[in-house]
C-alpha atoms as an extended CHARMM CRD file, in Angstrom:
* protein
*
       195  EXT
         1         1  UNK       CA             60.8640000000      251.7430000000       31.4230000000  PROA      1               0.0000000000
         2         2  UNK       CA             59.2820000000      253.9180000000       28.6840000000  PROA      2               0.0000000000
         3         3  UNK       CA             56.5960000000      255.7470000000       31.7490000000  PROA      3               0.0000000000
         4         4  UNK       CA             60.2980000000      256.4840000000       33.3930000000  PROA      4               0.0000000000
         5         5  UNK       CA             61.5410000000      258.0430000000       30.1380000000  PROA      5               0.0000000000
         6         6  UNK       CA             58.6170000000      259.6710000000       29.6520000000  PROA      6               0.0000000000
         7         7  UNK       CA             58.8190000000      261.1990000000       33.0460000000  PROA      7               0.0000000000
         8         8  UNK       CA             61.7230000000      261.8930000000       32.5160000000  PROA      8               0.0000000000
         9         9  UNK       CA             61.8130000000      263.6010000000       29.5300000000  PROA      9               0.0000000000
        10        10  UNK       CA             58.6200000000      266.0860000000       30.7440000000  PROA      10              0.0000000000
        11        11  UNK       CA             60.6480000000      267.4900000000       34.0700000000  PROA      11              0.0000000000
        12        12  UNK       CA             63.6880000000      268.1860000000       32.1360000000  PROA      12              0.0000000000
        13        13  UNK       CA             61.5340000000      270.1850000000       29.3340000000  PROA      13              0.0000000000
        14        14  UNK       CA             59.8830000000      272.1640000000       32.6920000000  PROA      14              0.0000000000
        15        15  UNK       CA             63.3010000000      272.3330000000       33.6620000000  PROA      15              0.0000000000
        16        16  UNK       CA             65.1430000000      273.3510000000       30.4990000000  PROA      16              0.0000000000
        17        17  UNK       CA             62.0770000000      275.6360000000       29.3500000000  PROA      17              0.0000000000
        18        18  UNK       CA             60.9850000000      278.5320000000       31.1420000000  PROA      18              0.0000000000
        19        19  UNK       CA             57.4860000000      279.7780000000       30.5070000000  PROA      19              0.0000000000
        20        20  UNK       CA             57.3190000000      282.9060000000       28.2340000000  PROA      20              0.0000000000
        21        21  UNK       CA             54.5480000000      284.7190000000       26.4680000000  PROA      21              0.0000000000
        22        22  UNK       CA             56.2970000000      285.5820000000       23.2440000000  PROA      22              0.0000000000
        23        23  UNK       CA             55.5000000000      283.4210000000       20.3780000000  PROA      23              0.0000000000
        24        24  UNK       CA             57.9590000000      283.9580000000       17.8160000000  PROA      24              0.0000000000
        25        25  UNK       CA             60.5390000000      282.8330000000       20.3110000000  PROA      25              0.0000000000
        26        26  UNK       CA             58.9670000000      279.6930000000       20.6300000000  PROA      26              0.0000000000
        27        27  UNK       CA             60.4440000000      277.5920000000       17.7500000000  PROA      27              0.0000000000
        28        28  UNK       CA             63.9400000000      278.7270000000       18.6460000000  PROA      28              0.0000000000
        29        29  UNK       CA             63.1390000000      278.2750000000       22.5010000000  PROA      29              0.0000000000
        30        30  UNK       CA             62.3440000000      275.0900000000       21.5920000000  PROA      30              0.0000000000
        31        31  UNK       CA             64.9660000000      273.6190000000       19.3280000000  PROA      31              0.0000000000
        32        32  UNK       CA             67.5370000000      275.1790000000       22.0420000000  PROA      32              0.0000000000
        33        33  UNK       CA             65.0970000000      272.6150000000       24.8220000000  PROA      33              0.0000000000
        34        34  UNK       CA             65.8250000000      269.7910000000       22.3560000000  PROA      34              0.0000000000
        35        35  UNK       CA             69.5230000000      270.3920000000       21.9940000000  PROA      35              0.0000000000
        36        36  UNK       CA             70.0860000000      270.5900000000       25.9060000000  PROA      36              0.0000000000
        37        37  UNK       CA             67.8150000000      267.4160000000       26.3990000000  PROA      37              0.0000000000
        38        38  UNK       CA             69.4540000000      265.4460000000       24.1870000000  PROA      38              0.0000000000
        39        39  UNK       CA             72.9640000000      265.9300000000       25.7130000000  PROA      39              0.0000000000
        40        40  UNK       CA             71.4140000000      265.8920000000       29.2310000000  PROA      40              0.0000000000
        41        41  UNK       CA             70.1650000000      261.5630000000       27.4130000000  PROA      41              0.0000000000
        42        42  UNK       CA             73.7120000000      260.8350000000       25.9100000000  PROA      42              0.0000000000
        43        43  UNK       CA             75.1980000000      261.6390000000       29.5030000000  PROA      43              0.0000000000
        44        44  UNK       CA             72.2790000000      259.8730000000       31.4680000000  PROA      44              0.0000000000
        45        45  UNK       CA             73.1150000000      255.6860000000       30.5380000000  PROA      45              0.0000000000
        46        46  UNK       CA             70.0210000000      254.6390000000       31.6600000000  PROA      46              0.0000000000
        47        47  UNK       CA             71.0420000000      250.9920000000       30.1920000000  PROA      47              0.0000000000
        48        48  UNK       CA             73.5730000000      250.4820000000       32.9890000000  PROA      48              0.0000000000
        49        49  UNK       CA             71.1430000000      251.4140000000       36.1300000000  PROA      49              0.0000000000
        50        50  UNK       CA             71.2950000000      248.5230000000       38.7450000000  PROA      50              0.0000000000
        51        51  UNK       CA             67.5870000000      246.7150000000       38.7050000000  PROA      51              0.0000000000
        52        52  UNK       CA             66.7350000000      247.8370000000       34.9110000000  PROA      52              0.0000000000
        53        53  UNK       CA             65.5180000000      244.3070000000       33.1450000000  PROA      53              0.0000000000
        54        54  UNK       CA             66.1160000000      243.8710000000       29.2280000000  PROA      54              0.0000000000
        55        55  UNK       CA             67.1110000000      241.5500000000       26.4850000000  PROA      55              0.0000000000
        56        56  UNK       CA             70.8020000000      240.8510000000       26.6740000000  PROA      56              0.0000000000
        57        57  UNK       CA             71.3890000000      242.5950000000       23.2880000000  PROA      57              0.0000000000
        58        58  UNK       CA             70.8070000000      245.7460000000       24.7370000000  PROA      58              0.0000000000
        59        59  UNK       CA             73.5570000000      245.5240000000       27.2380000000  PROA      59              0.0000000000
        60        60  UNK       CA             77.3530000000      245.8040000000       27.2900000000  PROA      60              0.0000000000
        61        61  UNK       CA             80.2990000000      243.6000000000       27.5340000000  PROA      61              0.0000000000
        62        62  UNK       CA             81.3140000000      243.0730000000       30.9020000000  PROA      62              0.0000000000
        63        63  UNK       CA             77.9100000000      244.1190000000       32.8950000000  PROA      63              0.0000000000
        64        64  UNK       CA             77.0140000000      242.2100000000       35.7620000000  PROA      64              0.0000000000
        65        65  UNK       CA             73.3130000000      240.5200000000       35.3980000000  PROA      65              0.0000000000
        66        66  UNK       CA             71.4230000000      238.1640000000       37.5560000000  PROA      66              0.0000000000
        67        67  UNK       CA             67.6250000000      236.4380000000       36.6740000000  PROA      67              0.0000000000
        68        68  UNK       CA             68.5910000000      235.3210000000       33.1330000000  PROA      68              0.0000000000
        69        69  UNK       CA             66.5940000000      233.3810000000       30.7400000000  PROA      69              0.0000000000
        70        70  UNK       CA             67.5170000000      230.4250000000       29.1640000000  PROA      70              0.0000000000
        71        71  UNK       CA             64.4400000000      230.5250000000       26.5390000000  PROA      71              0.0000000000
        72        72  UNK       CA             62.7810000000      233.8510000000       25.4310000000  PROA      72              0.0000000000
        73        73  UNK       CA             59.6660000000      234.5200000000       27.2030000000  PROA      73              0.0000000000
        74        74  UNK       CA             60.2040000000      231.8310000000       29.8060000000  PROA      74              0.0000000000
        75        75  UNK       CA             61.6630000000      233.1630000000       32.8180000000  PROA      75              0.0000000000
        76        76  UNK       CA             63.8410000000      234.1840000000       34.6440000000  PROA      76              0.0000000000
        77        77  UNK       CA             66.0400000000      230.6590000000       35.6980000000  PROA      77              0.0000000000
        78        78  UNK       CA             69.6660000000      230.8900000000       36.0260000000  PROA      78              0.0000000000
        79        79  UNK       CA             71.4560000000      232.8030000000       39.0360000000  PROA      79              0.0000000000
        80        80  UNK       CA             68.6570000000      233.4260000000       41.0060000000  PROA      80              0.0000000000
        81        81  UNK       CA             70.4250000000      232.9620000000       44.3180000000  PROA      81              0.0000000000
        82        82  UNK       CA             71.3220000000      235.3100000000       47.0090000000  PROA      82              0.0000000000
        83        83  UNK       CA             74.6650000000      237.0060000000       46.8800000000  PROA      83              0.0000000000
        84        84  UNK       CA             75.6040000000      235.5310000000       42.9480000000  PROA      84              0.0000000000
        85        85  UNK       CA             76.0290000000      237.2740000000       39.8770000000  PROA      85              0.0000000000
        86        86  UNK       CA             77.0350000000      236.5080000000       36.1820000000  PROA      86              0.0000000000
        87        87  UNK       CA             78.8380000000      238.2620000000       33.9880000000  PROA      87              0.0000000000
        88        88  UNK       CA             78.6490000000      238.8280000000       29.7060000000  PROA      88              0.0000000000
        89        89  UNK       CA             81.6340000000      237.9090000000       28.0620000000  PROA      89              0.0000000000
        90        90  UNK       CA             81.8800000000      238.6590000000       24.4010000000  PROA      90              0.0000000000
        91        91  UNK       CA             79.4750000000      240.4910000000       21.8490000000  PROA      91              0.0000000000
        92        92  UNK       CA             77.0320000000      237.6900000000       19.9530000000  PROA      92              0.0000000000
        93        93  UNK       CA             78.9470000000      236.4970000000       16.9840000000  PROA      93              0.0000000000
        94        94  UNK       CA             75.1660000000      235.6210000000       16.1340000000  PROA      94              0.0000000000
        95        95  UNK       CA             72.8180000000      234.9680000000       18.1940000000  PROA      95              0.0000000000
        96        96  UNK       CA             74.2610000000      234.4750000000       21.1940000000  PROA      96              0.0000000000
        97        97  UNK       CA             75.8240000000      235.9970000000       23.6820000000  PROA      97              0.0000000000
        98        98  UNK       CA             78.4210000000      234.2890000000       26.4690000000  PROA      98              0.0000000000
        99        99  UNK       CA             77.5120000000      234.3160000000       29.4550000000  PROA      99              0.0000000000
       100       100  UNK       CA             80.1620000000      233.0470000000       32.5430000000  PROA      100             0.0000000000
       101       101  UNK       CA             78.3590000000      232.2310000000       35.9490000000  PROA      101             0.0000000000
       102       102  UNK       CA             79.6140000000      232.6970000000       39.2510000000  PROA      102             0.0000000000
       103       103  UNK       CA             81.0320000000      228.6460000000       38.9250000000  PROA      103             0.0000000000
       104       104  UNK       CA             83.0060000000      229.6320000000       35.9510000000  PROA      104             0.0000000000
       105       105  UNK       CA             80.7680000000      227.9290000000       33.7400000000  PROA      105             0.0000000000
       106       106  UNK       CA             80.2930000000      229.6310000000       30.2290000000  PROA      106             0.0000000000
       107       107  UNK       CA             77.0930000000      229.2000000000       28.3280000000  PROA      107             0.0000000000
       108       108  UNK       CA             75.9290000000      230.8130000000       25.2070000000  PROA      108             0.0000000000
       109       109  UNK       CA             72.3810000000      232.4040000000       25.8290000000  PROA      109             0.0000000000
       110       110  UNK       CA             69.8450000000      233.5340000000       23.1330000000  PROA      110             0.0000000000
       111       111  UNK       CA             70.3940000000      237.1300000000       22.3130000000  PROA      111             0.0000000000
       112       112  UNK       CA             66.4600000000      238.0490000000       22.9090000000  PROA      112             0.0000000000
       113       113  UNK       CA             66.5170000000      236.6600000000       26.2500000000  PROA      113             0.0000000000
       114       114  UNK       CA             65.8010000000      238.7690000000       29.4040000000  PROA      114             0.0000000000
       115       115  UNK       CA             68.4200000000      239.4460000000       32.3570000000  PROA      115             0.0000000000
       116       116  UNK       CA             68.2810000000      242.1390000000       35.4060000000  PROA      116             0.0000000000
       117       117  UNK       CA             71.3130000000      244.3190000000       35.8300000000  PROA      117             0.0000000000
       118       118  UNK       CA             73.4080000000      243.9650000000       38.9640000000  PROA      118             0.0000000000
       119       119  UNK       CA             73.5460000000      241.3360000000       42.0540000000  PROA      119             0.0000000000
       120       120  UNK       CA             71.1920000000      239.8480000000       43.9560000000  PROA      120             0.0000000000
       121       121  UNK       CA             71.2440000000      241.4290000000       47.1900000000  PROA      121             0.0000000000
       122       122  UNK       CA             71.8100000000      240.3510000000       50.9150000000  PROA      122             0.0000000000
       123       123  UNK       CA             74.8010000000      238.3830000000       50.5910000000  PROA      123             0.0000000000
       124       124  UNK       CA             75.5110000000      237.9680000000       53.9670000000  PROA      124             0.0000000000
       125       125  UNK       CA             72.3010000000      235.8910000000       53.7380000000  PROA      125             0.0000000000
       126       126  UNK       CA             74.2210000000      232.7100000000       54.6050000000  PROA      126             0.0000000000
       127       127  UNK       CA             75.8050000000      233.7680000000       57.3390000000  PROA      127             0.0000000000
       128       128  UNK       CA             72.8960000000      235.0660000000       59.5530000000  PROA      128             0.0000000000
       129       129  UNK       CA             72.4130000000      232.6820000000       62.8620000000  PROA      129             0.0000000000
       130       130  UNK       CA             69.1230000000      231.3580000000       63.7810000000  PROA      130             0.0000000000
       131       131  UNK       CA             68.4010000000      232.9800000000       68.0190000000  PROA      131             0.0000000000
       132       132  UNK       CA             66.3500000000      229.6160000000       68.7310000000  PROA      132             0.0000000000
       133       133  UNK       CA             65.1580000000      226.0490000000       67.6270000000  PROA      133             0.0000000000
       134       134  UNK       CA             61.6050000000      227.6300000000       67.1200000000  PROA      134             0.0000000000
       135       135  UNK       CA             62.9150000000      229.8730000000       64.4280000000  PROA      135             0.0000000000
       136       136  UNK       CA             64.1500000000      226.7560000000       62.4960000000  PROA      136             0.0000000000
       137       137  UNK       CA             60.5040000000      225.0450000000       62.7220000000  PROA      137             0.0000000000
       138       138  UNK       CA             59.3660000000      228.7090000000       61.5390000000  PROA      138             0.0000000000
       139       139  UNK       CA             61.7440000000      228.3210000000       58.1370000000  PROA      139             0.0000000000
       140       140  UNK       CA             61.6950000000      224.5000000000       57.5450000000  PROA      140             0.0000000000
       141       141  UNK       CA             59.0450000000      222.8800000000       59.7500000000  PROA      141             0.0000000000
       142       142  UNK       CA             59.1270000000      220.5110000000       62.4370000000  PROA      142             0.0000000000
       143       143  UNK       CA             62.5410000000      218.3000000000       62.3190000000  PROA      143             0.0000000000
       144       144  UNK       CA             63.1990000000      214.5890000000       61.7050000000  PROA      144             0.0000000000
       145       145  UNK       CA             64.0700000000      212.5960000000       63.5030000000  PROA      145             0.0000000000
       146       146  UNK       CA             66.5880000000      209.1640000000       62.0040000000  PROA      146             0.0000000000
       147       147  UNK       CA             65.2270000000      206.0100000000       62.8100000000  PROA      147             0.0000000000
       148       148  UNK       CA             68.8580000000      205.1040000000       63.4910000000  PROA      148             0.0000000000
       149       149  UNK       CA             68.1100000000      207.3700000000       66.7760000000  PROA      149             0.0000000000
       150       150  UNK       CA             64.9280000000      205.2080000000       67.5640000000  PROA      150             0.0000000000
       151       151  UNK       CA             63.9850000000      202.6780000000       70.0660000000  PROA      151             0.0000000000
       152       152  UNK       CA             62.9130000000      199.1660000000       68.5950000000  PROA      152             0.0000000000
       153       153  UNK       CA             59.3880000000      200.2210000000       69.4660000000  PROA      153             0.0000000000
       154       154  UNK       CA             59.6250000000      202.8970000000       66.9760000000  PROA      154             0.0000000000
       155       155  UNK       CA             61.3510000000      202.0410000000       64.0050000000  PROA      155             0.0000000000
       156       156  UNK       CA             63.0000000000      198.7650000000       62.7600000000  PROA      156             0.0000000000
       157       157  UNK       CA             66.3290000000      199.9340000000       62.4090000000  PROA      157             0.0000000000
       158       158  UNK       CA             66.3190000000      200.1250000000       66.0210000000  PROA      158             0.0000000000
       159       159  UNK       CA             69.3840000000      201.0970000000       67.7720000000  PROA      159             0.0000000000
       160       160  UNK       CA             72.7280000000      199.0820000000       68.2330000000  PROA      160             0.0000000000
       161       161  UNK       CA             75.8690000000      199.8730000000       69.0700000000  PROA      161             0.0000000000
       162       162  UNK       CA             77.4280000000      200.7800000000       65.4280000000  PROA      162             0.0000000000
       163       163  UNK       CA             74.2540000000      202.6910000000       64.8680000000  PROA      163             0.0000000000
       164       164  UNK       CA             73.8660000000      201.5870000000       61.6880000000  PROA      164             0.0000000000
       165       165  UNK       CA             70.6220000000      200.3800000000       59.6140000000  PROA      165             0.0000000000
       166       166  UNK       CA             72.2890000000      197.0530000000       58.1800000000  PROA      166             0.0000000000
       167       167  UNK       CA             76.0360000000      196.9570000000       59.2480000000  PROA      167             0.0000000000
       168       168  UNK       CA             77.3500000000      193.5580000000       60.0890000000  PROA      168             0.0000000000
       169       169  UNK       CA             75.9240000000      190.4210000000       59.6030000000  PROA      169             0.0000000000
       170       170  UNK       CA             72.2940000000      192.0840000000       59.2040000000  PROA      170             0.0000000000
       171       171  UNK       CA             72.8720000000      193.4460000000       55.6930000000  PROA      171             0.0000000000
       172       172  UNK       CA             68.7530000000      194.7270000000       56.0470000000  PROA      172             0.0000000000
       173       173  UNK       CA             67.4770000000      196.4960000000       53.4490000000  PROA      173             0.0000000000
       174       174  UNK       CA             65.9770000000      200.0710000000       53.6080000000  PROA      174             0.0000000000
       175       175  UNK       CA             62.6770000000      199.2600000000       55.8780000000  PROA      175             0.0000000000
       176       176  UNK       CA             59.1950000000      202.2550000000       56.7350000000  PROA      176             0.0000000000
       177       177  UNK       CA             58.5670000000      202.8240000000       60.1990000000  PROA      177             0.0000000000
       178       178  UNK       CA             56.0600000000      199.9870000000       59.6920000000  PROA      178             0.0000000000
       179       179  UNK       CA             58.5420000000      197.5540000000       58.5130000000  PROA      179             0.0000000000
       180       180  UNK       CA             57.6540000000      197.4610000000       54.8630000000  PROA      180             0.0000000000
       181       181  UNK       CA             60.9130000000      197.1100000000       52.7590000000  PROA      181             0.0000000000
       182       182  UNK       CA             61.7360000000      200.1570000000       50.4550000000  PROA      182             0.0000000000
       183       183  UNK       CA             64.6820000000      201.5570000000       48.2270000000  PROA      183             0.0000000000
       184       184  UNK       CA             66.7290000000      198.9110000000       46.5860000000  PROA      184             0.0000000000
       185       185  UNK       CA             63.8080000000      198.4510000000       43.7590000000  PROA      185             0.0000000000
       186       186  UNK       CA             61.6540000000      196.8790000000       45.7710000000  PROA      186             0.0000000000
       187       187  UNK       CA             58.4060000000      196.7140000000       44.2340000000  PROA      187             0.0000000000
       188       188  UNK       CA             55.5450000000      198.3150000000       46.2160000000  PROA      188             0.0000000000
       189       189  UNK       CA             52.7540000000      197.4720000000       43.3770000000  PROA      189             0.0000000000
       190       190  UNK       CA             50.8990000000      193.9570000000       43.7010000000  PROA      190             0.0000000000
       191       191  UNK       CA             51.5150000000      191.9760000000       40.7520000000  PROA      191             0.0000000000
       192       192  UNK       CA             48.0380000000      191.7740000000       39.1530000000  PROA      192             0.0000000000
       193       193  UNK       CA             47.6670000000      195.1100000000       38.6010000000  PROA      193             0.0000000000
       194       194  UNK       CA             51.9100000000      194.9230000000       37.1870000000  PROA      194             0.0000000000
       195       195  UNK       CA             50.4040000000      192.7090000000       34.3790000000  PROA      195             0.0000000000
């Protein structure tokens, strides 16, 4: 942030200062440089550019941040998603500042902690279609299949006509593909090494 300012700052002095060869015009040329710079700053908010990260005590009330920390130094951890936003409520009455999320929820965040101005892009993120079923292996790996959907041969749960694991009169508890019981606290560890 302070290279950009820097930057900056050196192409509007090349801009704002012709070169001349007369030295006693030089301290004059130069406080006139200084004068047109610093109005050219007060206009240019570079606070409020989209992207720009900094402590939330350097921002204003009602500007729209994403990638904020709950602890200084930590992180970036809340609103990280495509497409959502938050928003800064109210100045810090001390050391906080609120903070309302996209699901209305209003939290008080440290006033030294880091957000990123703006949205995170590509909202329509959701709503993109996958062409094939390879593309889905691509994104999530290969799919599951229920063992609900299985022959006997391949899974205990097997497949009946309600198509459930232990409707009826079965009442069977969560089984592996190998027929070991598991869920409902069943205890997988042998009970000498429990003692």
């Amino acid at each position: 942030m302070a290279l950009c300012r820097f930057r900056l700052a050196s192409s509007l002095i090349f801009k704002f200062f012709p070169p001349s060869n007369t030295l006693c015009s030089f301290s004059s040329e130069i406080q006139s440089v200084k004068e047109k710079i610093m109005n050219y700053m007060a206009h240019l908010d570079i606070n409020s550019e989209i992207g720009s990260c900094m402590p939330l005590a350097a921002m204003r009330i009602n500007t729209i941040i994403h990638n904020i920390e709950v602890n200084p130094g930590q992180g970036g951890k809340l609103v990280r998603s495509v497409g959502i936003l938050a928003k800064i409520l109210k100045d810090p009455t001390g050391r906080y500042f609120l903070v309302r999320l996209l699901s209305g929820d209003e939290k008080l965040i440290d006033t030294t902690c880091r957000a990123t101005i703006g949205l995170v892009s590509n909202p329509s993120h959701e709503t993109k279609k996958l062409r094939k079923a390879r593309q889905s292996m691509w994104l999530r790996g290969r799919p599951v299949v229920k063992g609900v959907a299985m022959n006997l041969v391949d899974h205990p749960y097997e497949r009946g006509e309600g198509r459930s694991k232990n409707s009826g009169s079965h009442g069977r508890t969560s089984l592996t593909p190998w027929g070991k019981p598991c869920k409902s606290s069943y205890k997988t560890a042998s009970p000498k090494k429990r003692k």
